[in-house]
XYZ file of C-alpha atoms in Angstrom:
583
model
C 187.112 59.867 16.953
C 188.650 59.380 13.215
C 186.783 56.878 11.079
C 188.659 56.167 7.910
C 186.819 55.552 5.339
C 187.320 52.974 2.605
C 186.770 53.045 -1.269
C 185.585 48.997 -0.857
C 182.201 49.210 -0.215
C 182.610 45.345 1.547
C 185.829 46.213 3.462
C 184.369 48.555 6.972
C 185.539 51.873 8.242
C 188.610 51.663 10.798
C 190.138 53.267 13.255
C 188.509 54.951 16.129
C 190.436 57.239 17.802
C 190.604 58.574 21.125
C 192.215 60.869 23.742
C 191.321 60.410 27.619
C 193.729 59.284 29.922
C 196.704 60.301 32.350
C 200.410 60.225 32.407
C 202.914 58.715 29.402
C 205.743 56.795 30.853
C 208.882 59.212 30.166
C 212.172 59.834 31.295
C 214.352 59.188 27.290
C 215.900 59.741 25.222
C 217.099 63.368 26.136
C 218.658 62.354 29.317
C 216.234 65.136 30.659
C 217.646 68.058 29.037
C 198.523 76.306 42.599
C 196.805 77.051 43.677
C 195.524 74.503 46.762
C 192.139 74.117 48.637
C 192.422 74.680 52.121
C 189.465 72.946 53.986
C 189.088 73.980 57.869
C 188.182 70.701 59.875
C 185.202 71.350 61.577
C 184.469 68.019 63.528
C 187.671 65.078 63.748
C 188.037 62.969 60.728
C 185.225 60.234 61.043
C 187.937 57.168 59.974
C 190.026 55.374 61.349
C 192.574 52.719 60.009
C 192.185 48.941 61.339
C 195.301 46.837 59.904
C 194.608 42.997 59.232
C 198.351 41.941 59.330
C 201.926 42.835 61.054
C 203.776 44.228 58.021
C 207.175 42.499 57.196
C 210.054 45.231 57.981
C 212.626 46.076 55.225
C 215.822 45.213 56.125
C 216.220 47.879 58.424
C 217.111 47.716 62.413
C 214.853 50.931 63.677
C 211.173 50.737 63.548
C 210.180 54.073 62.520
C 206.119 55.101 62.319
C 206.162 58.449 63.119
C 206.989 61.673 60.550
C 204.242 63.822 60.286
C 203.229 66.525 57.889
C 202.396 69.909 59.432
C 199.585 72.062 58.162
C 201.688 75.843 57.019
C 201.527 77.932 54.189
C 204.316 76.029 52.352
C 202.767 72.856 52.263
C 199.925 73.859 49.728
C 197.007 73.497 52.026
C 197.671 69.923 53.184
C 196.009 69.179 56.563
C 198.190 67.592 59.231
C 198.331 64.042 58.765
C 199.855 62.528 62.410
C 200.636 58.477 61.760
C 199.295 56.458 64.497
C 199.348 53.062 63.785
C 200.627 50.870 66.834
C 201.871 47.510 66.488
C 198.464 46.163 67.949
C 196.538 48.385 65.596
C 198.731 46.902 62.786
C 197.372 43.283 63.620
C 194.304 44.388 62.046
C 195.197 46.142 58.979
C 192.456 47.039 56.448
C 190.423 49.507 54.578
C 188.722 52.880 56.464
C 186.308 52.329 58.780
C 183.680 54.758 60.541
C 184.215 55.608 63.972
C 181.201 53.366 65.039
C 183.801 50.380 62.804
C 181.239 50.249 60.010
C 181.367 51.480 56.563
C 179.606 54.518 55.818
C 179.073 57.007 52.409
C 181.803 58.669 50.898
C 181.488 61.204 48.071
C 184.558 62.160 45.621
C 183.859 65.609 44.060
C 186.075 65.370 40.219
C 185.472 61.684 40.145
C 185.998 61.511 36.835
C 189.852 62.061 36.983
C 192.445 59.371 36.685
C 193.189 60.115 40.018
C 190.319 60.129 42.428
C 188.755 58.032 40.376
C 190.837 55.467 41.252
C 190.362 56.194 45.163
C 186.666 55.801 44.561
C 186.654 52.518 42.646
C 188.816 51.180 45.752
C 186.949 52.224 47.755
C 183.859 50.702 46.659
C 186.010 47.063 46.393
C 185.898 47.923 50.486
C 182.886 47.775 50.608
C 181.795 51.307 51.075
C 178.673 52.866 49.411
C 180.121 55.654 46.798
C 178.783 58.559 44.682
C 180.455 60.937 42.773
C 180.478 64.087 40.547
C 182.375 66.141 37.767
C 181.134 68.495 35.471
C 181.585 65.982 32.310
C 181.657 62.280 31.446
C 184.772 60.204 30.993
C 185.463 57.055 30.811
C 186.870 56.232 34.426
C 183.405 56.898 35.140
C 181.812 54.119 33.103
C 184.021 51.047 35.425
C 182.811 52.841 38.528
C 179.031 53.310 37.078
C 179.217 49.604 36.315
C 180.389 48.619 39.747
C 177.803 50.152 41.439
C 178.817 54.286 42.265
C 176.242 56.881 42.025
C 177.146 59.297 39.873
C 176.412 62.570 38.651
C 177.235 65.033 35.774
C 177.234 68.667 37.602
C 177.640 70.091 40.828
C 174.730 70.474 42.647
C 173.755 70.351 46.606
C 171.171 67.036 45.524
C 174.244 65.474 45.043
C 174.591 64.833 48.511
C 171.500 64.505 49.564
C 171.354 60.526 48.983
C 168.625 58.057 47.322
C 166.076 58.990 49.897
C 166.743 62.825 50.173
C 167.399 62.908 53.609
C 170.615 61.075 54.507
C 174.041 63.468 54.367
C 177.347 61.516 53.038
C 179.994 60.251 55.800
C 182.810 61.967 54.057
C 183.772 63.888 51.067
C 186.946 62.967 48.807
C 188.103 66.230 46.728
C 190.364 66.521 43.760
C 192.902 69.205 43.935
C 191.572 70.686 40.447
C 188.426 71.294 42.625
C 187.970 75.190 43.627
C 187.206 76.042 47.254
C 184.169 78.101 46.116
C 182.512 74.514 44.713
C 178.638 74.348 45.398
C 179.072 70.410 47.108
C 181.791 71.930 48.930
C 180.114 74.727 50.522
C 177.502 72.458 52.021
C 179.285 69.886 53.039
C 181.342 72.286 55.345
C 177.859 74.095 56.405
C 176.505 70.470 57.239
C 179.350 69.377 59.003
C 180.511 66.511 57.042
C 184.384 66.077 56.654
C 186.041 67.068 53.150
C 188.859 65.917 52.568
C 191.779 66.581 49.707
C 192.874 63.680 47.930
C 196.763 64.127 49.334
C 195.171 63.701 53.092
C 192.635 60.656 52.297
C 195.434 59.104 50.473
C 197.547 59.438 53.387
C 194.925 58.234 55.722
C 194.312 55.220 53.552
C 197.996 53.966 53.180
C 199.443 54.932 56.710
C 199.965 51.679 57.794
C 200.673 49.726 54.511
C 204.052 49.288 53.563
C 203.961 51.689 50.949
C 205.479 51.907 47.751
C 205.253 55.291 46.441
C 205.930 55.746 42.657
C 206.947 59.270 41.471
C 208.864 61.164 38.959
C 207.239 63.671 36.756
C 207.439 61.035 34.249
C 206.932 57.341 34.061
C 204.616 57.129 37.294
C 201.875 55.568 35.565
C 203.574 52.686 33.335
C 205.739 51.878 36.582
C 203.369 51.819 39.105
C 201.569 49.102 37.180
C 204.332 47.157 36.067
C 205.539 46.581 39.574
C 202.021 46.475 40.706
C 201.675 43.688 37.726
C 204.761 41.473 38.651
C 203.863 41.503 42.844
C 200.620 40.369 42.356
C 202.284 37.624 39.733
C 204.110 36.796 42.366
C 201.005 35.861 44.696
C 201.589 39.033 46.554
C 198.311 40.432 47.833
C 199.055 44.130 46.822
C 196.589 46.922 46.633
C 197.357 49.265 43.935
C 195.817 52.582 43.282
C 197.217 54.055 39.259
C 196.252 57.055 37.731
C 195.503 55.135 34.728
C 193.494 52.520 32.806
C 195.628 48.990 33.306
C 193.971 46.274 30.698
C 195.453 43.732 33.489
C 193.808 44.887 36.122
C 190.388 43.559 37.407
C 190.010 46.759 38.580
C 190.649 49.101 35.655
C 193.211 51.436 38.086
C 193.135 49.321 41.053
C 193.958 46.014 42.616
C 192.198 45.461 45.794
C 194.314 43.178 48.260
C 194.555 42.082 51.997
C 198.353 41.969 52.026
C 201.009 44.389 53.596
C 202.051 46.128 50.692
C 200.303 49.405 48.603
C 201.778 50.362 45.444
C 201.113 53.772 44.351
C 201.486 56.254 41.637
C 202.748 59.182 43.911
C 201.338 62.566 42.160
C 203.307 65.892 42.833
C 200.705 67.637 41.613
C 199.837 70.429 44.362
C 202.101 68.482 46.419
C 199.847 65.791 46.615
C 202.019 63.617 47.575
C 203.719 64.911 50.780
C 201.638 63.576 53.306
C 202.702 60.319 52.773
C 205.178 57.957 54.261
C 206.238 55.317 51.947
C 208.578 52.748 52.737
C 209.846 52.665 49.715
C 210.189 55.604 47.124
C 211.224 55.355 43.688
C 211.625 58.691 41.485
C 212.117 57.628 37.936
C 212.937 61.256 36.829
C 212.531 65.340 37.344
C 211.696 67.617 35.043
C 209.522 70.800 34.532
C 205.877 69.352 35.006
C 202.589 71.510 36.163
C 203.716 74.585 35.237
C 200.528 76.187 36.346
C 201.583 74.552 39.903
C 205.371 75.127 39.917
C 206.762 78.131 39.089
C 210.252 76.720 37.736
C 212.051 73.338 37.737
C 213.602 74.982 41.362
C 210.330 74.446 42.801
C 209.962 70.991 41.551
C 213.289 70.223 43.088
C 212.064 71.450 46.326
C 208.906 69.614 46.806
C 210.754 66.451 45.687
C 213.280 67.097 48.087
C 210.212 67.257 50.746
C 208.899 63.992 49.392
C 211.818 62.258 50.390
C 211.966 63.761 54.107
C 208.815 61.595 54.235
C 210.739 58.358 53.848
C 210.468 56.004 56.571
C 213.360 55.291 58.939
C 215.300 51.990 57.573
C 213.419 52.434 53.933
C 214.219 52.781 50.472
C 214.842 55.452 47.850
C 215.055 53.926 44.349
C 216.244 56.235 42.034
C 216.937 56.769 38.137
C 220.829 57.824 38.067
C 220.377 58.557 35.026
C 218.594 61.584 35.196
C 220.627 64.691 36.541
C 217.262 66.254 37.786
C 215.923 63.081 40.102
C 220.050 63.247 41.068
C 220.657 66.606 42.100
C 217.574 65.679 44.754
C 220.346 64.584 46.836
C 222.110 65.999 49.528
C 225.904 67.052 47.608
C 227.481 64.752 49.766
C 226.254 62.021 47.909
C 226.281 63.196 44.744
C 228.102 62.239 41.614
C 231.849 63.576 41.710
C 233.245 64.302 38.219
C 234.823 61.433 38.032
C 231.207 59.701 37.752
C 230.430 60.940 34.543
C 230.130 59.429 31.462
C 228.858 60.423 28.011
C 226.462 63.149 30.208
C 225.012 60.725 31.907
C 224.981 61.095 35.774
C 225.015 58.339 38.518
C 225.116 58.199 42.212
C 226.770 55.090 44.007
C 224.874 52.797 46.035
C 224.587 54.227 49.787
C 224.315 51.737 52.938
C 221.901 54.075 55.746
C 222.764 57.524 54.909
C 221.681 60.661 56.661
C 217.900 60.529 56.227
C 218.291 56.824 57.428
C 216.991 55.022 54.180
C 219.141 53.396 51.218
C 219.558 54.880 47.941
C 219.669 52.378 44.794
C 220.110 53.753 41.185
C 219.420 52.596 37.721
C 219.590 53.380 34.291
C 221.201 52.734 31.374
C 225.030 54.191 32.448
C 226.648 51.301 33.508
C 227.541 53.542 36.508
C 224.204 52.825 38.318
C 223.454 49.976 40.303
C 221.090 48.440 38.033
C 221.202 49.019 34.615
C 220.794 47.646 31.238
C 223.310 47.043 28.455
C 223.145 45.560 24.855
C 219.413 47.049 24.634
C 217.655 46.103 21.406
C 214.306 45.763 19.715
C 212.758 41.975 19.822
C 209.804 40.775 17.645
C 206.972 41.933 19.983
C 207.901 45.100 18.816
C 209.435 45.850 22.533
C 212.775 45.520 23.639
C 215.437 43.353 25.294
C 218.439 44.044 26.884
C 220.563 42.311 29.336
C 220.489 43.231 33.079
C 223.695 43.988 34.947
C 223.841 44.406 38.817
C 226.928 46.752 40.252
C 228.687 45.492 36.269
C 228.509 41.669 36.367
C 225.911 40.641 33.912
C 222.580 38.517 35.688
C 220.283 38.234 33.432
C 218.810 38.540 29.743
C 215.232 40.694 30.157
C 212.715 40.581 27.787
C 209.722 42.897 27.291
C 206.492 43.810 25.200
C 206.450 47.315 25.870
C 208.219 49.932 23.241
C 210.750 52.383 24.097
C 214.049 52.811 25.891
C 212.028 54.765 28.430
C 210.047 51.364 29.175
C 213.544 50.203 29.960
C 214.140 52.439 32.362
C 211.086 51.856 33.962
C 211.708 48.082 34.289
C 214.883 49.042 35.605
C 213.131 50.284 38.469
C 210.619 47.735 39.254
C 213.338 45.169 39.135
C 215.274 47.517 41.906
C 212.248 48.162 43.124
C 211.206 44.239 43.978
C 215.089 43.463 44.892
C 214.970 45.914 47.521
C 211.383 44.371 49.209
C 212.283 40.923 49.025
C 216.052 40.101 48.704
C 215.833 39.027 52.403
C 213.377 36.681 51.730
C 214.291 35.404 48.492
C 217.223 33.532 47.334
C 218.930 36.632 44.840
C 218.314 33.891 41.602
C 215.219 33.027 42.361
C 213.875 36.529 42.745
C 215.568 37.501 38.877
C 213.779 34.454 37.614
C 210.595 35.499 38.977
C 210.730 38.960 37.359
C 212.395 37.786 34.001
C 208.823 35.518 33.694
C 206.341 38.326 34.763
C 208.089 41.550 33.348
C 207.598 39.987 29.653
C 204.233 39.126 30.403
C 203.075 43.309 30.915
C 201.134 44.099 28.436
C 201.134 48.175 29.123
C 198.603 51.096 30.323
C 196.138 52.200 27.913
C 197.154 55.463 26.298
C 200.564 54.904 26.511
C 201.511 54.128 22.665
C 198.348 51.755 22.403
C 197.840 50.579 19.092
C 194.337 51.539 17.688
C 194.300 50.223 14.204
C 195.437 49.282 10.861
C 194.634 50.427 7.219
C 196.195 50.301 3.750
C 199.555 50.088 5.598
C 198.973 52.970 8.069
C 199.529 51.941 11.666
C 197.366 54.564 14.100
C 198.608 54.810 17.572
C 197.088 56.738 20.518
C 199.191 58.243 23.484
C 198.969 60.806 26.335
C 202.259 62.443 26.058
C 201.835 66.239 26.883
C 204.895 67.673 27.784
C 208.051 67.865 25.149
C 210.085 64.672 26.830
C 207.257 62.563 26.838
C 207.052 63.620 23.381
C 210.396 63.170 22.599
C 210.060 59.402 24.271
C 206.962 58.541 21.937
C 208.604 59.198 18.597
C 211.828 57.125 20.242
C 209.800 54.478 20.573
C 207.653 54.951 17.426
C 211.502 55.271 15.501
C 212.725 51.691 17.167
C 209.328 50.381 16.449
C 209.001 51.146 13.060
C 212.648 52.268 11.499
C 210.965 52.574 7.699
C 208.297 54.485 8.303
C 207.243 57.368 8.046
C 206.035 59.474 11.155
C 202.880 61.699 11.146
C 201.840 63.238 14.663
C 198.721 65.005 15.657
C 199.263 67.006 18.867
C 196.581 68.467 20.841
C 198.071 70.689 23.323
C 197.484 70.424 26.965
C 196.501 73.809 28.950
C 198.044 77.030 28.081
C 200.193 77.536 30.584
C 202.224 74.145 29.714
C 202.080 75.785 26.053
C 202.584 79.160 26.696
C 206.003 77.988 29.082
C 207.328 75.379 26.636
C 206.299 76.320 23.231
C 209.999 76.146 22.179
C 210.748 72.884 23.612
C 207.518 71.546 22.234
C 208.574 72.839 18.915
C 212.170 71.220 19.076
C 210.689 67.677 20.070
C 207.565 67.526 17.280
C 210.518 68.856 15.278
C 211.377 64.708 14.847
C 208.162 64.180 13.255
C 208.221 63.819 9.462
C 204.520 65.173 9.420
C 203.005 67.533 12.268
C 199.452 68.632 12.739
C 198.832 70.863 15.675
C 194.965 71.515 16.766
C 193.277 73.822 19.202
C 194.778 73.698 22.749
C 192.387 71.760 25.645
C 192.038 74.267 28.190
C 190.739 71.833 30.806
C 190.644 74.316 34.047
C 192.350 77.359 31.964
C 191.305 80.745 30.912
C 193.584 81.978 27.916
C 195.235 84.404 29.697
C 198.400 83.662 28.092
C 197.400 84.750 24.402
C 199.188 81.591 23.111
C 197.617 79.179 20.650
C 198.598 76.119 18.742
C 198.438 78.400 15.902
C 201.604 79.596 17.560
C 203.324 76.035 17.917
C 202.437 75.068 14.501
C 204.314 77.769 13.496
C 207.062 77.321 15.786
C 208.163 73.942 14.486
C 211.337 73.946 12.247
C 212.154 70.947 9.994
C 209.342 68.857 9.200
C 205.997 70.299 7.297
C 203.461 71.130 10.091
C 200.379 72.932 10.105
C 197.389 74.217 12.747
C 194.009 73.099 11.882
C 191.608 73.826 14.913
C 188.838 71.689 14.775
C 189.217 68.045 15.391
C 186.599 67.249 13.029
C 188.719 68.893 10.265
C 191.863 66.861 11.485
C 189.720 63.683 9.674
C 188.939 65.189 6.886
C 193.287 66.704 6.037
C 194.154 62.528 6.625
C 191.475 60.451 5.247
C 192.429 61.349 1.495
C 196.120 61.032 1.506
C 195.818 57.715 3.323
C 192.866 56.187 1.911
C 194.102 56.790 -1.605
C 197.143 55.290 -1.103
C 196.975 51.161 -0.727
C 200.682 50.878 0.210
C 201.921 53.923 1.902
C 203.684 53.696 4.934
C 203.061 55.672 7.633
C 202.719 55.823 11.005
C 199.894 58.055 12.796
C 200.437 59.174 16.412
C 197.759 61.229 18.243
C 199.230 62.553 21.312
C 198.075 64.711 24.312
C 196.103 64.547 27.495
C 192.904 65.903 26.532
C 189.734 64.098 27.870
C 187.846 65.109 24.272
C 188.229 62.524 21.464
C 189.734 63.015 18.429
């Protein structure tokens, strides 16, 4: 936490602040320049889906519920996941039941991750019991604390052993930062009680939703909640599961519904998300993510490509066109000739049913894609507008409270996203109207440039970007927000082997700082086996004065004087990175 001071005895100390969180929206203004657990299944999974309502087709003529995911070396430990849902099961949709059609116990080992915290807070709105572990505190934990999960700091075998000692859970949830080796692990396996990963529990939960998967190595987060946002606006009884904190949701991270359709923020993280089946995808971009996952961007090409083998028959791929990586996941006969290029940008044309049996629609900025914005500007909420074309004929003037062109982009593809689920039951006007009313209304995702305070003239502002084009997209944003000023960034780096693999291109993005302060790097699971330091960075950076100063505590002490002595200086501070300690 920084406190700054001031000299007036009667004015208080401001600004707290802080660094949890998960994912920054990303995919500007660059144009985009594991090891798995493998968990032997002792007895058959103990749940089963019920469904409580037929799910509304897309506009598709095949009825497709099958694809499975087979268990092999290539799919990073994920357990085969075989869809089952008939039509009659389908009448009955809901959450996981026991076998016995009860609700039992389940445990989620790293609950305190954006992630499966998220699973665990929905699952308690279903009504199961819930406990939980991690090795430290965050703040997911204190919603899920509050709504009634047991929970417990450490890994330990009484963690499982219940409030009266004697009961066993029903089921174990386990993040994929989890090693095998884990103590609550070990016992559940020896006592016969079903651990699952997070990929296969997700895919168990959402199987017979119609799912709207949300991935992209950037952008998930902010998307997934701003389409999440406008459906339930729109009376739609959506669940939601986000790997972040959403000040609009009841839930924190989730909505809990009863309707058809399950938006979710679609993690590639240790392939997470290939056991799923989503009836709609949307990939807002690709890039060089999880490095201590993914060898090279290749490899991130290839387990996107996999994602999208998983779309259903007579679905949806919504895509960002303008982003050459998220592009070249298409087979070459669909992609952009070079006639379909323009100022760098790539797009891909609009596809009826192609090979893989879904549609394709594209946005982005390039006038080239489907949907995509023109006349983009900033507005007095500080966000931006811009005027929404469809195939070049202009529909619409959009308005929003969100920063950034990258925000754009991401409304780009809820509004393709929302066309493509209703525009056969909703007059084409109608539908724009709806999403011009609730799209200005989205108020963000906490740590994604959230304002923390004001003082003598210095605006502090908190975000989680942690790889160089998030980066890149904050100081955008920061730039359009506040042309006169001048920027100061704090960067805690995020695991060494992000550092050690993109030092230079974390150099060239803090590089459009005016002031950069580089601290220790937070390890999270990582030995230093790199020998790389933000030492290293700091001195890395060309252009702007920057400097390493490890201790957070000393970060305080370099800004309190220069701001606190000057009334009218202006400046904006941005603390950036993913790390769960505070600054």
């Amino acid at each position: 936490m920084i406190i700054f001071p001031t000299h007036n005895p009667t004015e208080p100390a401001l600004i707290a602040v802080t660094c949890p969180g998960k994912s920054l929206p990303m995919n500007f203004p660059a144009l985009f320049p594991s090891n798995s657990l493998n968990f032997l299944e002792k007895t058959k999974p103990h749940f089963q889906i019920r469904c409580s309502r037929t799910p509304t087709p897309l506009r598709s003529t095949t009825n497709h519920v099958g694809a499975s995911v087979q268990d092999s070396s290539e799919t990073s430990g994920i357990r085969s996941v075989s869809k089952k849902c008939t039509d009659k099961e389908n009448e009955n949709r809901g959450p996981f039941r026991l076998k016995d059609g009860g609700k039992g116990w389940v445990h989620f080992v790293g609950v305190g991750g954006c992630g499966l915290s998220a699973l665990a807070m929905l699952a308690l709105k279903q009504g199961f019991e819930v406990s939980g572990s991690d090795i430290v505190w965050s703040s997911y934990m204190d919603g899920l604390q509050e709504a009634g999960a047991h929970l417990h700091i450490g890994h330990s075998v009484s963690n499982l052993k219940g409030i009266t000692g004697s009961r066993l859970p029903d089921a174990m949830v386990v993040s994929s930062a989890i090693p095998q080796d884990n103590v609550e692990i070990l016992h559940a396996n020896a006592a016969g009680v079903p651990v699952y990963k997070r990929d296969y529990w997700l895919a168990r939960l959402t199987e017979c939703y119609n799912l709207i998967a949300v991935s992209g190595s950037h952008g998930k987060s902010t998307t997934a909640s701003m389409l999440a946002y406008v459906l339930k606006a729109m009376d739609d009884d959506v669940t939601a599961v986000v790997g972040a904190h959403v000040p609009q949701f009841p839930g924190g991270n989730i909505i809990s519904g009863c309707g058809q359709n399950f938006v979710l923020e679609a993690d590639e993280y240790d392939g997470c998300f290939l056991g799923l089946s989503p009836s709609i995808a949307v990939v807002t971009n690709l890039d060089w993510e999880h490095v201590d996952t993914f060898q090279d961007k290749e490899a991130v090409i290839s387990t996107f490509r996999r994602f999208l083998k998983q779309i259903k028959v007579g679905g949806h791929l919504i895509i960002c066109g303008d982003s050459p990586g998220a592009c070249s996941l298409l087979d070459h006969r669909r992609q952009a000739t070079g006639s379909e290029y323009s100022s760098g940008v790539m797009s891909v044309p609009n596809l009826e049913l192609c090979d893989n049996y879904y549609k394709t629609t594209t946005y982005g900025i390039s006038s080239l894609n489907d949907w995509h914005a023109s006349s983009v500007h900033s507005n007095f909420h500080g966000g931006s507008d811009y005027t929404l074309c469809h195939r070049g004929y202009r529909v619409a003037d959009i308005r929003l409270q969100i920063t950034g062109i990258h925000n754009v982009l991401n409304s780009l593809a809820v509004i393709s996203t929302v066309m493509a689920l209703f525009s056969d039951r909703m007059q084409f006007y109608e539908l724009i109207d709806h999403l011009r009313s609730h799209l200005k209304s989205f108020t963000g995702v906490s740590r994604r440039f959230e304002m923390v305070g004001t003082i003598y003239g210095c605006h502090i502002y908190d975000d989680y970007a942690h790889h160089p084009t998030e980066i890149r997209a904050v100081l955008q944003a920061a730039r359009q927000r506040f042309p006169l000023k001048a920027l100061l960034v704090v960067f805690q780096p995020h695991t060494y082997s992000r550092l050690a693999a993109l030092k230079d291109e974390f150099a060239a993005a803090l590089s459009d700082a005016d002031q950069v302060v580089v601290t220790a790097v937070y390890a999270a699971r990582e030995t230093n086996v790199w020998n790389v330091s933000g030492r290293d960075l700091a001195a890395s950076i060309i252009g702007p004065p920057s400097e390493y100063i490890s201790s957070l505590e000393d970060v305080v002490d370099k800004l309190v004087l220069p701001i606190s002595k000057d009334f009218h200086r202006q400046i904006v501070v941005l603390t950036l990175g993913a790390g769960k300690q505070s600054l």
